[in-house]
mmCIF file of C-alpha atoms in Angstrom:
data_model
loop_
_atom_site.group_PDB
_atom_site.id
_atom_site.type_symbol
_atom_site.label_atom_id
_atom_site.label_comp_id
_atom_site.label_asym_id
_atom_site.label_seq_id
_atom_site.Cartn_x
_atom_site.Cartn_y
_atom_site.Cartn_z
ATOM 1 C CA UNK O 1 -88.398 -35.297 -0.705
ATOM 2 C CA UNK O 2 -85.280 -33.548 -0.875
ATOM 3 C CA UNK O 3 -82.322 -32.894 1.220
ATOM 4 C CA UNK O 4 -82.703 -34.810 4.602
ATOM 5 C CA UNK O 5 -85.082 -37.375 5.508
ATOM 6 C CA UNK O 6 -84.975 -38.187 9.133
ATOM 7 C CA UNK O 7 -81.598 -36.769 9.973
ATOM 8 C CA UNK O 8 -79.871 -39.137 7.630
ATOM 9 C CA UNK O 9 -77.514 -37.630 5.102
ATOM 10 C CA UNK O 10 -75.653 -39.528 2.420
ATOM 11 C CA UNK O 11 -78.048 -42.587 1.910
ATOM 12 C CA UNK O 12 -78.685 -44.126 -1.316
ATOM 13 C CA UNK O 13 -81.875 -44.294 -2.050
ATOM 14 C CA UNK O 14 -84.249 -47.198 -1.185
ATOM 15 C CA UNK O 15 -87.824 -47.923 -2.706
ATOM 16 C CA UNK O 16 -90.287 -49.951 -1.300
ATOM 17 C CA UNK O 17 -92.545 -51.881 -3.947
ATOM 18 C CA UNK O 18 -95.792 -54.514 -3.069
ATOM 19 C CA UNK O 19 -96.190 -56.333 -5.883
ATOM 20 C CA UNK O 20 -100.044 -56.968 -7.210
ATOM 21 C CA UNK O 21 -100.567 -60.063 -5.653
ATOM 22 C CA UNK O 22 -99.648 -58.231 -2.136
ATOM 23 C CA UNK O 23 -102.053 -55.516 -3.177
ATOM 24 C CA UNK O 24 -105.110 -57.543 -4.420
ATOM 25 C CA UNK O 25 -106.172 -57.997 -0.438
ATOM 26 C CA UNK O 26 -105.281 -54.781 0.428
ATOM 27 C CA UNK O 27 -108.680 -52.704 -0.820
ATOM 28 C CA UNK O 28 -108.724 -53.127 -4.872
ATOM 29 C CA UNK O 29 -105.256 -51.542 -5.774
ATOM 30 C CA UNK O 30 -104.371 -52.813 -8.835
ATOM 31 C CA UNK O 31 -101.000 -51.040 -9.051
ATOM 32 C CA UNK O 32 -97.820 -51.314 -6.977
ATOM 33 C CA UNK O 33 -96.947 -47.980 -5.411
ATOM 34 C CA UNK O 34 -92.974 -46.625 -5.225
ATOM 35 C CA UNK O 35 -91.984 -45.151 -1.850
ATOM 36 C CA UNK O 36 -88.822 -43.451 -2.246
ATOM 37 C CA UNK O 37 -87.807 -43.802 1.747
ATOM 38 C CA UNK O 38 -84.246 -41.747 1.495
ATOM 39 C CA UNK O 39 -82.911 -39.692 -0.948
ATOM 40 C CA UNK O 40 -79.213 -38.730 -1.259
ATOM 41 C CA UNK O 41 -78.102 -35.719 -0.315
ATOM 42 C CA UNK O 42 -76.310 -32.871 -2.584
ATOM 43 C CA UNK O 43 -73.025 -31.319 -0.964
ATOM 44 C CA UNK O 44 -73.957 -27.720 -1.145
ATOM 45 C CA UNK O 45 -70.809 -25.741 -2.864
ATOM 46 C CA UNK O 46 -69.510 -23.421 -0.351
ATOM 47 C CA UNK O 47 -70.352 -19.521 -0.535
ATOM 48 C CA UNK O 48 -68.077 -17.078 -2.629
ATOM 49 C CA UNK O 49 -66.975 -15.592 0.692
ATOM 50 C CA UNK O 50 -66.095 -18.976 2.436
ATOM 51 C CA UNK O 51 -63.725 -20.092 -0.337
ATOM 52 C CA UNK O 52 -62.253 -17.127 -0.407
ATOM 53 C CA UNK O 53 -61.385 -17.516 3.361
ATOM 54 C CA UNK O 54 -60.971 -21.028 2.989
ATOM 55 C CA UNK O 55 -57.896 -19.690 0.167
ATOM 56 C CA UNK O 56 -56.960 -16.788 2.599
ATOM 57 C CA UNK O 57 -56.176 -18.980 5.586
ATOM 58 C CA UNK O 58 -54.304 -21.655 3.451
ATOM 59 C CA UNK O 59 -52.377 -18.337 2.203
ATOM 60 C CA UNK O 60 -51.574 -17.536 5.781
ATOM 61 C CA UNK O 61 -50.208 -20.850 6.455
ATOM 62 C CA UNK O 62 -47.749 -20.954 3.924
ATOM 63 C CA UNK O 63 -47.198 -17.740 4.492
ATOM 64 C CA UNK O 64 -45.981 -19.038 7.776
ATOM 65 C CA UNK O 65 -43.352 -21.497 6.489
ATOM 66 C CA UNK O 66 -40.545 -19.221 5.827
ATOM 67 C CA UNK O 67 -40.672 -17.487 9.307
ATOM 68 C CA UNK O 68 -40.561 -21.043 11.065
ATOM 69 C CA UNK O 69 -36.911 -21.099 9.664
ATOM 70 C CA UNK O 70 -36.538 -17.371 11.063
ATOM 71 C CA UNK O 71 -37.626 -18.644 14.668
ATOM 72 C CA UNK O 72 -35.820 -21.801 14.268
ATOM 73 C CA UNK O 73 -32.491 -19.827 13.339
ATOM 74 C CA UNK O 74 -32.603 -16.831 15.407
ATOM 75 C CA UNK O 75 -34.764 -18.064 18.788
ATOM 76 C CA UNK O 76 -32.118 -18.112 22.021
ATOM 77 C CA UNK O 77 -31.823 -21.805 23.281
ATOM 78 C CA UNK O 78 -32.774 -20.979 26.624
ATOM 79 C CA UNK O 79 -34.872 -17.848 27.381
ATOM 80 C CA UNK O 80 -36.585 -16.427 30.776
ATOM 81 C CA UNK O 81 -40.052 -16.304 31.055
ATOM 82 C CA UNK O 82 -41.388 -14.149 33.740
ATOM 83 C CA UNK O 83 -45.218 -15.771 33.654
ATOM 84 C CA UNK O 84 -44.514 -19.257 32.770
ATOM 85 C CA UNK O 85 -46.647 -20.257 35.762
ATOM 86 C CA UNK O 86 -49.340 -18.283 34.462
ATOM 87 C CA UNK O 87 -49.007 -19.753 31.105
ATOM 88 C CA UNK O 88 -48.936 -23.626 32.599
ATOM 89 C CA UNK O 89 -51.697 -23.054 34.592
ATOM 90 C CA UNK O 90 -53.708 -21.223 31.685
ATOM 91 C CA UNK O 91 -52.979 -24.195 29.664
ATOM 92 C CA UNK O 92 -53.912 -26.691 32.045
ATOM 93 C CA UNK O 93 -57.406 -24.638 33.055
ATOM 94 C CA UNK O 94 -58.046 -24.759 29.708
ATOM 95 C CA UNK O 95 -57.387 -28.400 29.168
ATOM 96 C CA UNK O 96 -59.886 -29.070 32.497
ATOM 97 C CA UNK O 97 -62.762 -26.397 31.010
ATOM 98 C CA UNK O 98 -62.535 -28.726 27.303
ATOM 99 C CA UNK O 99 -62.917 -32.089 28.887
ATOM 100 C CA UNK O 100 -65.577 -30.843 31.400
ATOM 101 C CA UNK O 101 -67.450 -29.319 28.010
ATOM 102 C CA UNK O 102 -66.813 -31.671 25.677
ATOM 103 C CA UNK O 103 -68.519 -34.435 28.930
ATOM 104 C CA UNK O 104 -71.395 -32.473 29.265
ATOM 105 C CA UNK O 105 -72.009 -31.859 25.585
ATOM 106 C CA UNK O 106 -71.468 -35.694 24.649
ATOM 107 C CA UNK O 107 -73.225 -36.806 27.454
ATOM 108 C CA UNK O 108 -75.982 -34.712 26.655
ATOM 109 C CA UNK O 109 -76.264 -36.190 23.050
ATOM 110 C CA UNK O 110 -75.340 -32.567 21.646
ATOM 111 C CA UNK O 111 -73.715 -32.912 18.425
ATOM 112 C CA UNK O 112 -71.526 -30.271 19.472
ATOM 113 C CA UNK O 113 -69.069 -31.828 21.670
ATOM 114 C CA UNK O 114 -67.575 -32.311 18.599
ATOM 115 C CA UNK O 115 -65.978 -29.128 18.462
ATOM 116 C CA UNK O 116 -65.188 -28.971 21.886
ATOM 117 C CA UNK O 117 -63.706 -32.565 21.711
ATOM 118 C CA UNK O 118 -61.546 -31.273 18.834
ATOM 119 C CA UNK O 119 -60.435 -28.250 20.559
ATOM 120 C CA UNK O 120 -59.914 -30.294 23.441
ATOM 121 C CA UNK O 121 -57.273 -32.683 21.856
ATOM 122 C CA UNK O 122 -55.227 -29.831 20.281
ATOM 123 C CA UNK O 123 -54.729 -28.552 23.540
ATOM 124 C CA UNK O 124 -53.840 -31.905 25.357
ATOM 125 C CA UNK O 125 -51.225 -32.644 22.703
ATOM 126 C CA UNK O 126 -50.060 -29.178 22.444
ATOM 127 C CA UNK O 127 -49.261 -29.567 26.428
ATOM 128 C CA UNK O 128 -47.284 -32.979 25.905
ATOM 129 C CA UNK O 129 -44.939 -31.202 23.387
ATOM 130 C CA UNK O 130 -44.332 -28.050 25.361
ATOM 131 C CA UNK O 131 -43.885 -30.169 28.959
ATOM 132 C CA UNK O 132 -41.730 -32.827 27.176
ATOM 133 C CA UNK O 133 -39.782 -29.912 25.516
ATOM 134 C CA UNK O 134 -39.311 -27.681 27.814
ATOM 135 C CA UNK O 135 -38.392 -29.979 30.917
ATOM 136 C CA UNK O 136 -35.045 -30.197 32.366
ATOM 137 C CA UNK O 137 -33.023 -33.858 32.454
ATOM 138 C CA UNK O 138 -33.528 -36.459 34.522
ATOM 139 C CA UNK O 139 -36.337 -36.455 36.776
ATOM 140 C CA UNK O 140 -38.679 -33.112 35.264
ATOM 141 C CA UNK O 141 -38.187 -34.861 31.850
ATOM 142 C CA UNK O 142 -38.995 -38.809 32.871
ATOM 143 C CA UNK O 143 -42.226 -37.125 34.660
ATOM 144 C CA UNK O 144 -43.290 -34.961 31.724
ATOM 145 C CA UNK O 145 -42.994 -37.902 29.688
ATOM 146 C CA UNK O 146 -44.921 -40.354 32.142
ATOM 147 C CA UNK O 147 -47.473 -37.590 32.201
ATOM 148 C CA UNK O 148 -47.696 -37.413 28.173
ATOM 149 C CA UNK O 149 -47.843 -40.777 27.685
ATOM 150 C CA UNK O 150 -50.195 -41.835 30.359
ATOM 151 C CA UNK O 151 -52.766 -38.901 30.479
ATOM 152 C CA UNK O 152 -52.502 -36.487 28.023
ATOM 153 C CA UNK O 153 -51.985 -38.153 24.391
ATOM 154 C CA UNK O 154 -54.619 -41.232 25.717
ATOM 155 C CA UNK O 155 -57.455 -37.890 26.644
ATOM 156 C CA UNK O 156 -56.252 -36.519 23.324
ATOM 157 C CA UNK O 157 -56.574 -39.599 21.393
ATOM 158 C CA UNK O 158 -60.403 -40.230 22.889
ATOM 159 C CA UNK O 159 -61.202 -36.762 22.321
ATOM 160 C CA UNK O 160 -59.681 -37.007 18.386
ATOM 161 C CA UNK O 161 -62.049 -40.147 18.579
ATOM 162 C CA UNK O 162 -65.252 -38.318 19.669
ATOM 163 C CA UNK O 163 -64.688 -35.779 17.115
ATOM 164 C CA UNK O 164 -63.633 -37.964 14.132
ATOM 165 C CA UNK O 165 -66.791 -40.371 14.811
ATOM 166 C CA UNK O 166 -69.328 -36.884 15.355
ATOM 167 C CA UNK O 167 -68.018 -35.807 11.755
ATOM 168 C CA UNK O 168 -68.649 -38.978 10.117
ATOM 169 C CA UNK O 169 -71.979 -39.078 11.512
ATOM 170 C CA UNK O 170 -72.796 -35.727 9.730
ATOM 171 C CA UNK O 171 -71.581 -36.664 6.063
#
């Protein structure tokens, strides 16, 4: 029995053994029996192909450091943005069409609301920083921060739950 036995992954395995006396009333057996009942799993190594995309993307990403200091340095402090509306709104519809999925998926029992959870709380917390960063003093900053704090970190935090606890179900 290898690989999975009943969906469970990552089990040490267990044995069941009667002993003689159990198995002298049970038909004439005059042996115990082992019953290996889960075996653990091996951790497949990844394919050729994914590690090298797995080392292409980490490439990428530090290849990103550097030009975070040319933004940082050369980005105006204020700038007009002639579809900022479009790209709240966007945001936001996107945030509403993750927790609607990632609902239906969990509530479903579909292991994939994991992903959607996941994707889910990226966006939520990428919202907070942008509304808290972008608002004006006084009253458009006290609300973006009531709004952070009181809706979007807590749906980012359950989704980062729902995720986190789906992952450590699989390994």
């Amino acid at each position: 029995m290898k690989g999975r036995a009943d969906g469970e992954r990552g089990k040490t395995m267990r044995q069941l053994v009667l002993r003689n006396d159990e198995l002298a009333g049970a038909g004439g057996f005059d042996r115990a029996e082992v019953i290996p009942l889960y075996e653990e799993a091996e951790e497949p190594r990844p394919a050729r192909g994914m590690r090298r995309t797995g080392w292409l993307l980490v490439a990428c990403g530090l290849a990103l450091l550097p030009w975070l200091y040319v933004l940082a340095a050369g980005l105006p402090a204020t700038a007009p943005a002639a579809h900022w509306p479009v790209a709240l709104v966007g945001l936001d519809a996107l945030e509403a069409l993750g927790l609607i999925a990632t609902g239906l998926l969990a509530a479903r029992g579909d292991r994939r609301h994991a992903l959607a959870a996941a994707a889910t709380a990226t966006l939520l917390v990428v919202d907070a920083w942008f509304d808290t960063t972008t608002a004006t003093p006084g009253g458009d900053f006290a609300t973006a921060v009531a709004m952070s704090l009181g809706a979007e970190l807590p749906l980012a935090a359950l989704c980062g739950r729902l995720a986190l606890r789906a992952l450590s179900r699989l390994g």
